[in-house]
CSV table of C-alpha atoms in Angstrom, one decimal:
chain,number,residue,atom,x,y,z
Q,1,UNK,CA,-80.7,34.7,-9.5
Q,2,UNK,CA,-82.0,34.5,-13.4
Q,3,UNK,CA,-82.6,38.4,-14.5
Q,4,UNK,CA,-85.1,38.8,-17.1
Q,5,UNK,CA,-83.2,38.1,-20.3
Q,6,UNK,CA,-82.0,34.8,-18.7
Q,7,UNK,CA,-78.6,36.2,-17.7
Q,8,UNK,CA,-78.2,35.2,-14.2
Q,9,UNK,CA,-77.4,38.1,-11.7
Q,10,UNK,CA,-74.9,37.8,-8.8
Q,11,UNK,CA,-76.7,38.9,-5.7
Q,12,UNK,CA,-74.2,39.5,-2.4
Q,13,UNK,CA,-74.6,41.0,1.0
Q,14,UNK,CA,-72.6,43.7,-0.1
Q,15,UNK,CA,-75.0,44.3,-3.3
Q,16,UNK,CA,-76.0,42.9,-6.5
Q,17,UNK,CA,-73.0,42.8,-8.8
Q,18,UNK,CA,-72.6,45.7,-12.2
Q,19,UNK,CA,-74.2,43.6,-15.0
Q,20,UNK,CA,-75.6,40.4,-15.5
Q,21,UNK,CA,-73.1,37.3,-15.8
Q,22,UNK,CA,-72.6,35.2,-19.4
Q,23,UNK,CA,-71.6,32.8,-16.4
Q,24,UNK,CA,-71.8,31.6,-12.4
Q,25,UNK,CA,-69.8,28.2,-11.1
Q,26,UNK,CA,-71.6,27.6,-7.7
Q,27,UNK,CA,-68.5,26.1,-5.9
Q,28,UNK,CA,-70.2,26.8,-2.6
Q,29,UNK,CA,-69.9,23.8,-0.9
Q,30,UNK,CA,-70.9,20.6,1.0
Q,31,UNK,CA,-74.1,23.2,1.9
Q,32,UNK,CA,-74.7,24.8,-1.2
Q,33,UNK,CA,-77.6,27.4,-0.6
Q,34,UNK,CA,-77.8,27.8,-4.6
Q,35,UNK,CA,-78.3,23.7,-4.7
Q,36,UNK,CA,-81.0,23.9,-2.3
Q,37,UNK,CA,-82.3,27.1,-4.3
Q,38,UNK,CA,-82.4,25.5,-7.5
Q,39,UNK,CA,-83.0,21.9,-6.6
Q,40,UNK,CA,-85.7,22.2,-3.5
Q,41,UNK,CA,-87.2,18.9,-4.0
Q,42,UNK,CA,-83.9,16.9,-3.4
Q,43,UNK,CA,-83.3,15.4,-0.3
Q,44,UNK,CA,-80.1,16.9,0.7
Q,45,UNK,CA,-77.5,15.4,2.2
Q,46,UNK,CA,-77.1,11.9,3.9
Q,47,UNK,CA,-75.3,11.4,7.7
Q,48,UNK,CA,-72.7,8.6,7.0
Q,49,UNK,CA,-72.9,7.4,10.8
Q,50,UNK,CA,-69.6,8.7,11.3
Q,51,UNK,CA,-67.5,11.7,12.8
Q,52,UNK,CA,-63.8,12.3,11.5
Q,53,UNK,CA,-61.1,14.7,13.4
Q,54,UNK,CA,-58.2,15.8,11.5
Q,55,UNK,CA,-54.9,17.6,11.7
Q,56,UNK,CA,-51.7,18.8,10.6
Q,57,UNK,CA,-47.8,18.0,12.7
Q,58,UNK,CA,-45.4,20.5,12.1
Q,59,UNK,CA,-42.2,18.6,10.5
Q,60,UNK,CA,-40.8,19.5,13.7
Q,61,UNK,CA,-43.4,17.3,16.2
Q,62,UNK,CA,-43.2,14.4,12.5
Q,63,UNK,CA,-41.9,11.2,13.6
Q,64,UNK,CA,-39.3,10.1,11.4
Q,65,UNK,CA,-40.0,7.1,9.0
Q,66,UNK,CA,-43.3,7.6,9.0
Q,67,UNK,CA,-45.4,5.9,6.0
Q,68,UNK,CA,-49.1,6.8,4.4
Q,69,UNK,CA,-51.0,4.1,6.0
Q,70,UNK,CA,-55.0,3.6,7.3
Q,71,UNK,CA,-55.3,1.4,10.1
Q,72,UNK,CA,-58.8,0.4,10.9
Q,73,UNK,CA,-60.5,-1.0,14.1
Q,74,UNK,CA,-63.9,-1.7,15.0
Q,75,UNK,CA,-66.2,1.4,13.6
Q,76,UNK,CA,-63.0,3.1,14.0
Q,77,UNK,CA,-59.9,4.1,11.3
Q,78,UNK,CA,-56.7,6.1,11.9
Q,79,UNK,CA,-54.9,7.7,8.9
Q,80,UNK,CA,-51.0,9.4,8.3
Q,81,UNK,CA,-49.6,11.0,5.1
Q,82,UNK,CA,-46.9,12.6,5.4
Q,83,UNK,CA,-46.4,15.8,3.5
Q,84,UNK,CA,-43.3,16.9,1.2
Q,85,UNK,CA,-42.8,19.7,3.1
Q,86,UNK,CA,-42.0,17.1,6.3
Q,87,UNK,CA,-45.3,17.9,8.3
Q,88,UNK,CA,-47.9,14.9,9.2
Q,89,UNK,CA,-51.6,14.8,8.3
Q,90,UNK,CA,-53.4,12.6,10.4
Q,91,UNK,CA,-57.3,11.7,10.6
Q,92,UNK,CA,-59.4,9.6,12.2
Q,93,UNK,CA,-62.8,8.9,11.8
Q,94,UNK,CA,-65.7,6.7,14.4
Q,95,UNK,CA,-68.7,5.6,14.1
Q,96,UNK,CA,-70.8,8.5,16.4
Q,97,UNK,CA,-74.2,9.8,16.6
Q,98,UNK,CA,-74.7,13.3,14.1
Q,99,UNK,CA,-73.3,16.6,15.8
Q,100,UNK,CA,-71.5,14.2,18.6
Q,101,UNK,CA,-68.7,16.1,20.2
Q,102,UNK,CA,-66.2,15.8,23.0
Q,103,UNK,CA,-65.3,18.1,25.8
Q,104,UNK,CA,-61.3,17.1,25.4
Q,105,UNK,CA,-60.3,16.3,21.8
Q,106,UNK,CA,-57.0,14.8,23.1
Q,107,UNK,CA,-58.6,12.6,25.7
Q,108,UNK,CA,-61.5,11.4,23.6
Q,109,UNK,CA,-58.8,10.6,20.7
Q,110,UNK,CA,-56.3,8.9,23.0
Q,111,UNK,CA,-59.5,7.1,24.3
Q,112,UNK,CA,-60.0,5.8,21.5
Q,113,UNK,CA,-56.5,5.4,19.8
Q,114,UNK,CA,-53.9,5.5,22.1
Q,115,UNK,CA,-53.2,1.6,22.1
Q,116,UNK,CA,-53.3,0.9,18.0
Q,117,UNK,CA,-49.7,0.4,17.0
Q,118,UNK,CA,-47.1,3.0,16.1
Q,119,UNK,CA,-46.4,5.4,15.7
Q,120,UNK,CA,-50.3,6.2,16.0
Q,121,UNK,CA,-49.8,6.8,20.4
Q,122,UNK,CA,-46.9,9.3,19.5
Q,123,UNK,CA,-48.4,11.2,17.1
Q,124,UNK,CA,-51.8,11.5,19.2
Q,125,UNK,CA,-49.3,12.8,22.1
Q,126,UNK,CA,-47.7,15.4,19.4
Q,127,UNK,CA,-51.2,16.8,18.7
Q,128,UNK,CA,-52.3,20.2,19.3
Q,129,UNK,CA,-56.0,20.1,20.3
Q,130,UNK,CA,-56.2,23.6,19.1
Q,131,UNK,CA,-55.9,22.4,15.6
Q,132,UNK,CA,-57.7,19.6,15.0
Q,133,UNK,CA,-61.1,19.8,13.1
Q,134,UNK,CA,-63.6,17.5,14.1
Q,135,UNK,CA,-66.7,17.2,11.1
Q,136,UNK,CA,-69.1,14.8,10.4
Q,137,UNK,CA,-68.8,12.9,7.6
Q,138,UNK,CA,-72.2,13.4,4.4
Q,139,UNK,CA,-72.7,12.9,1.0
Q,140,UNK,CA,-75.7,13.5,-0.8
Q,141,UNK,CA,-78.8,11.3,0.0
Q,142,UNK,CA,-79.3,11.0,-3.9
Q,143,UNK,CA,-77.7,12.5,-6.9
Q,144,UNK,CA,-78.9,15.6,-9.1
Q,145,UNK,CA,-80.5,15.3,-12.1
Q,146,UNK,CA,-78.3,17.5,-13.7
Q,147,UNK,CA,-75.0,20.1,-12.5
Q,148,UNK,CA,-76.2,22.8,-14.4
Q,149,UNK,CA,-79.1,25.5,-14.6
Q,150,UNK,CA,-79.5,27.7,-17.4
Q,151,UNK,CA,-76.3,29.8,-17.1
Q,152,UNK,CA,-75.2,28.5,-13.6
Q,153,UNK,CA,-72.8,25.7,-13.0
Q,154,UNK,CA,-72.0,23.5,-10.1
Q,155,UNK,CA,-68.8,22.6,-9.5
Q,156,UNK,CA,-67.0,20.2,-6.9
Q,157,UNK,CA,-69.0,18.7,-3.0
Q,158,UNK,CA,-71.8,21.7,-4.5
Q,159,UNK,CA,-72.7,18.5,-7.0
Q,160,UNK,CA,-71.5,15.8,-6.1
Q,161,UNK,CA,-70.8,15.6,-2.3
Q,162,UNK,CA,-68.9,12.1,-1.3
Q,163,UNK,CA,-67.8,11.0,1.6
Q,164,UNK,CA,-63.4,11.1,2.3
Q,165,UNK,CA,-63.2,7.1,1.7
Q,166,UNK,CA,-61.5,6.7,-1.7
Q,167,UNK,CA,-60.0,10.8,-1.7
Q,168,UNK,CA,-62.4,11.9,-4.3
Q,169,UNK,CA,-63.7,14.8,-3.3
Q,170,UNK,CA,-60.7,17.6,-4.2
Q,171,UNK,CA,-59.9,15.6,-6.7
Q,172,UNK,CA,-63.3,15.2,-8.6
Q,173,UNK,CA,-63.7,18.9,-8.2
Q,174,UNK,CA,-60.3,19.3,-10.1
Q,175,UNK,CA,-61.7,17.0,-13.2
Q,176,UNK,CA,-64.7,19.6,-13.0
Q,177,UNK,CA,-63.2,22.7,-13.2
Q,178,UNK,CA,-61.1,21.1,-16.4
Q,179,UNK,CA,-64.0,19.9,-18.3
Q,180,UNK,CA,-65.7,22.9,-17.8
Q,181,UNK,CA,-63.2,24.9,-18.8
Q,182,UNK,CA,-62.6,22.6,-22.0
Q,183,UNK,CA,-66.1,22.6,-22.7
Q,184,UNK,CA,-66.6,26.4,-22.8
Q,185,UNK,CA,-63.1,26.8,-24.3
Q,186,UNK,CA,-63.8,29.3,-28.1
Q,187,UNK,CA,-67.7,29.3,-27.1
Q,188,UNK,CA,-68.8,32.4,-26.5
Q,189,UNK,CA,-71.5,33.8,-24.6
Q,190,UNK,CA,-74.2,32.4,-26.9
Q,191,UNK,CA,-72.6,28.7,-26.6
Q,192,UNK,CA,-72.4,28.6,-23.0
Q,193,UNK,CA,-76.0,26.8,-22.0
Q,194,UNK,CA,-75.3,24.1,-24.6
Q,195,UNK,CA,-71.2,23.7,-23.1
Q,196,UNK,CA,-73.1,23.3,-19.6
Q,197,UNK,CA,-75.7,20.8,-20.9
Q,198,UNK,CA,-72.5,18.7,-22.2
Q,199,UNK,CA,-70.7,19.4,-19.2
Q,200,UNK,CA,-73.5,17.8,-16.5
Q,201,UNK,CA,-73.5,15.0,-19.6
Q,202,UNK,CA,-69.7,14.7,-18.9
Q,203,UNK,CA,-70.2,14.4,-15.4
Q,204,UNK,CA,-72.9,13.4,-13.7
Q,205,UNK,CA,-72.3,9.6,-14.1
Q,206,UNK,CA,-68.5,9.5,-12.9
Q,207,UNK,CA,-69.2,11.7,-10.4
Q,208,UNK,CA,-72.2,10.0,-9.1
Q,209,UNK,CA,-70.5,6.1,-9.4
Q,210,UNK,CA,-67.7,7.0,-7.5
Q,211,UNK,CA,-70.1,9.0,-4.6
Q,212,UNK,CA,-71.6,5.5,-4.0
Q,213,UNK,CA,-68.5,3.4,-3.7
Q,214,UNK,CA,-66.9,5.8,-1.6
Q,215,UNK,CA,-70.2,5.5,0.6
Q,216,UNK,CA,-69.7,1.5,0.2
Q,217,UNK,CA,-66.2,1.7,1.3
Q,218,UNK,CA,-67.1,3.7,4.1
Q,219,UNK,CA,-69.5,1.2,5.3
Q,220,UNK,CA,-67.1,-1.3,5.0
Q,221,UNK,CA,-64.4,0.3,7.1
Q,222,UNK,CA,-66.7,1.8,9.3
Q,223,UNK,CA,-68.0,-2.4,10.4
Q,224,UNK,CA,-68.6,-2.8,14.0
Q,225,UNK,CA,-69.9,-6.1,14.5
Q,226,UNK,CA,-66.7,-8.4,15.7
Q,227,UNK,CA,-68.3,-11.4,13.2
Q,228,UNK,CA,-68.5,-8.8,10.4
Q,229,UNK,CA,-65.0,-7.2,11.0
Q,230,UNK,CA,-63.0,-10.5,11.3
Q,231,UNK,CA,-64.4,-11.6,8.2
Q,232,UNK,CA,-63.9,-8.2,6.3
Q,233,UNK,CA,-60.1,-7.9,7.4
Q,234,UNK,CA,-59.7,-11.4,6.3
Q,235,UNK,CA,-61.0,-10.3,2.9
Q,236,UNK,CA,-58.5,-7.7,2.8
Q,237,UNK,CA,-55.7,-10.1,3.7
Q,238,UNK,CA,-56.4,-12.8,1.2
Q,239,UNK,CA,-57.1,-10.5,-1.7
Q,240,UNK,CA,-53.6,-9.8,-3.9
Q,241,UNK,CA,-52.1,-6.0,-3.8
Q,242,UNK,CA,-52.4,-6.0,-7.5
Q,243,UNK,CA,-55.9,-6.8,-7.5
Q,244,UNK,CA,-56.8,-4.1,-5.1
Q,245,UNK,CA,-55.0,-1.4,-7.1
Q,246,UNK,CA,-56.7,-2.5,-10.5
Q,247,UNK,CA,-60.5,-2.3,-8.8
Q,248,UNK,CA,-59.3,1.2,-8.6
Q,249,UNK,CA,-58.1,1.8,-12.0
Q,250,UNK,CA,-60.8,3.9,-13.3
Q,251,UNK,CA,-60.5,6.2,-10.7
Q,252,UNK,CA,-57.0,6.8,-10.3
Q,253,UNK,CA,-55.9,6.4,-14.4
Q,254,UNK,CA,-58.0,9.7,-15.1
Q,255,UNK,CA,-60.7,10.0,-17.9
Q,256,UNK,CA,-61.0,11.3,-21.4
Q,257,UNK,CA,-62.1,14.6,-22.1
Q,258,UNK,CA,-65.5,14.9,-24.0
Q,259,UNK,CA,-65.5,16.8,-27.4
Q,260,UNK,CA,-65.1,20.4,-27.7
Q,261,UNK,CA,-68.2,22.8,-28.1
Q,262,UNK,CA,-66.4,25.6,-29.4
Q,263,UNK,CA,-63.9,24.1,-31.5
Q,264,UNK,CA,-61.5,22.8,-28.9
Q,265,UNK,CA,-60.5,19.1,-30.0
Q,266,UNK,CA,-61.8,16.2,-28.0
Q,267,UNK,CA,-59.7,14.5,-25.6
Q,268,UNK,CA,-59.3,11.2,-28.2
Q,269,UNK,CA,-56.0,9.5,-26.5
Q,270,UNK,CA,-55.4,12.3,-24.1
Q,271,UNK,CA,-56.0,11.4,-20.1
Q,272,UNK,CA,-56.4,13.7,-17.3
C-alpha cells in the first residue's frame, strides 16, 4: 500500500513491516493480487484452451539416449529435456475445457499418449502420478499500460504472463530482474520512480511482443482440425532448420541494456 509520503508500506498477515520501503518488486505471480490492486480495470488473464501436466524422472527411471524433442498431435503435444543431472522433464499439454481434470493422471495420459513414438510409452509407464502437476495454461487477456507504480515494481508472469510455447516466461523474468537492477544501480532513494519509469519503458514492448507469439505458437500447435494440422506439419517440414532458428533470433540472442539512471553505463555493445 502507498503511505502518506508516497513511500509504499509492506502490509503482511503477520503485520505491516518497520518503516516504509524506498522500494517493492511484486514478483507474485501468474495471480498477482497487487496487479489486480493497482490495475482493476484490466481484464486479467486469458484461458489458452489448453491444460498441460508436467513432471520430473529420476535419472534412475531416465531412458538412455533420450533427446529434447516436442512431438505434436492433434490439439495435443508431448515434450522431453533431459536434465544435466540425468533426470527427465516431460510435459504435455491438450486442448481441454478450463479447470478440466482427470480421476487417474496415468490413465488419462496413457489415453492420450501411450501410442506416439518412443520413448514417449516408456516414459509415461516410468511416471509417478504423485508428481505430476497438471495446470491450465493463461496469459494475460491484454497487456499493462505500464510495470511500475509509484515506488512498486512488477517483475516476471506478475507483468507480463505468457503462455510455456516459446520458454519465455523464467527467462523474461530473468531480463527483468537485470534491467531493474541496472536501472536502479548508484540511484538512490530519490532516483528510484524515474529508474522504474525507464524500466516499464525498457520492457513493456519485448515483453508484450513475445506474450503474443508465444500465444500464436500455441494456437498453432494446439490445431485440431485434421485439414488445418496436415497442412501446418507440412509447413514445418518444408521450412529450412536455419530459417526456423533465425525467426527466433531476437529472442534467444538477448537484448541491450538501456542507459543507466544513476550513472551506470548503458549496455552499448554489451548483450544479455
Amino acid at each position: 500500500m502507498d503511505g502518506a509520503d508516497g513511500f509504499p508500506v509492506v502490509r503482511t498477515t503477520a503485520g505491516d513491516l518497520d518503516g516504509s520501503a524506498d522500494l517493492v518488486v511484486a514478483a507474485d505471480g501468474i495471480h498477482s493480487p497487487l496487479r489486480r490492486r493497482y490495475f482493476p480495470d484490466h481484464p486479467g488473464l486469458r484461458h489458452s484452451g489448453e491444460t498441460a501436466w508436467r513432471t520430473v524422472l529420476p535419472a534412475a527411471a531416465s531412458p538412455a539416449g533420450a533427446v529434447t524433442a516436442e512431438t505434436w498431435g492433434r490439439g495435443e503435444r508431448f515434450g522431453v529435456v533431459p536434465l544435466a543431472d540425468g533426470r527427465t522433464y516431460v510435459y504435455a499439454t491438450a486442448v481441454a475445457p478450463e479447470g478440466y481434470r482427470p480421476a487417474d493422471v496415468r490413465t488419462e495420459l496413457l489415453r492420450r499418449y501411450g501410442t506416439w513414438h518412443d520413448p514417449i510409452p516408456a516414459l509415461l509407464e516410468r511416471i509417478d502420478p504423485a508428481a505430476v502437476l497438471q495446470h491450465d495454461l493463461y496469459d494475460l487477456a491484454a497487456p499493462l499500460p505500464r510495470f511500475h507504480h509509484g515506488r512498486l515494481a512488477w517483475l516476471g508472469d506478475a507483468a507480463h504472463a505468457m503462455t510455456p510455447n516459446l520458454g519465455q516466461g523464467g527467462c523474461q523474468a530473468v531480463e527483468d530482474a537485470v534491467v531493474l537492477a541496472h536501472l536502479l544501480d548508484g540511484t538512490g532513494s530519490g532516483g528510484v520512480p524515474a529508474a522504474l519509469a525507464a524500466y516499464s519503458a525498457a520492457r513493456c514492448a519485448r515483453t508484450d511482443a513475445i506474450r503474443v507469439r508465444a500465444r500464436r505458437a500455441g494456437r498453432v500447435a494446439a490445431l485440431t482440425h485434421p485439414l488445418a494440422v496436415a497442412l501446418r506439419d507440412l509447413a514445418v517440414r518444408a521450412t529450412p532448420a536455419r530459417a526456423a532458428h533465425r525467426a527466433l533470433d531476437d529472442i534467444f540472442d538477448g537484448f541491450t541494456l538501456p542507459a543507466g539512471m544513476g550513472g551506470a553505463p548503458a549496455g552499448v555493445g554489451t548483450r544479455w
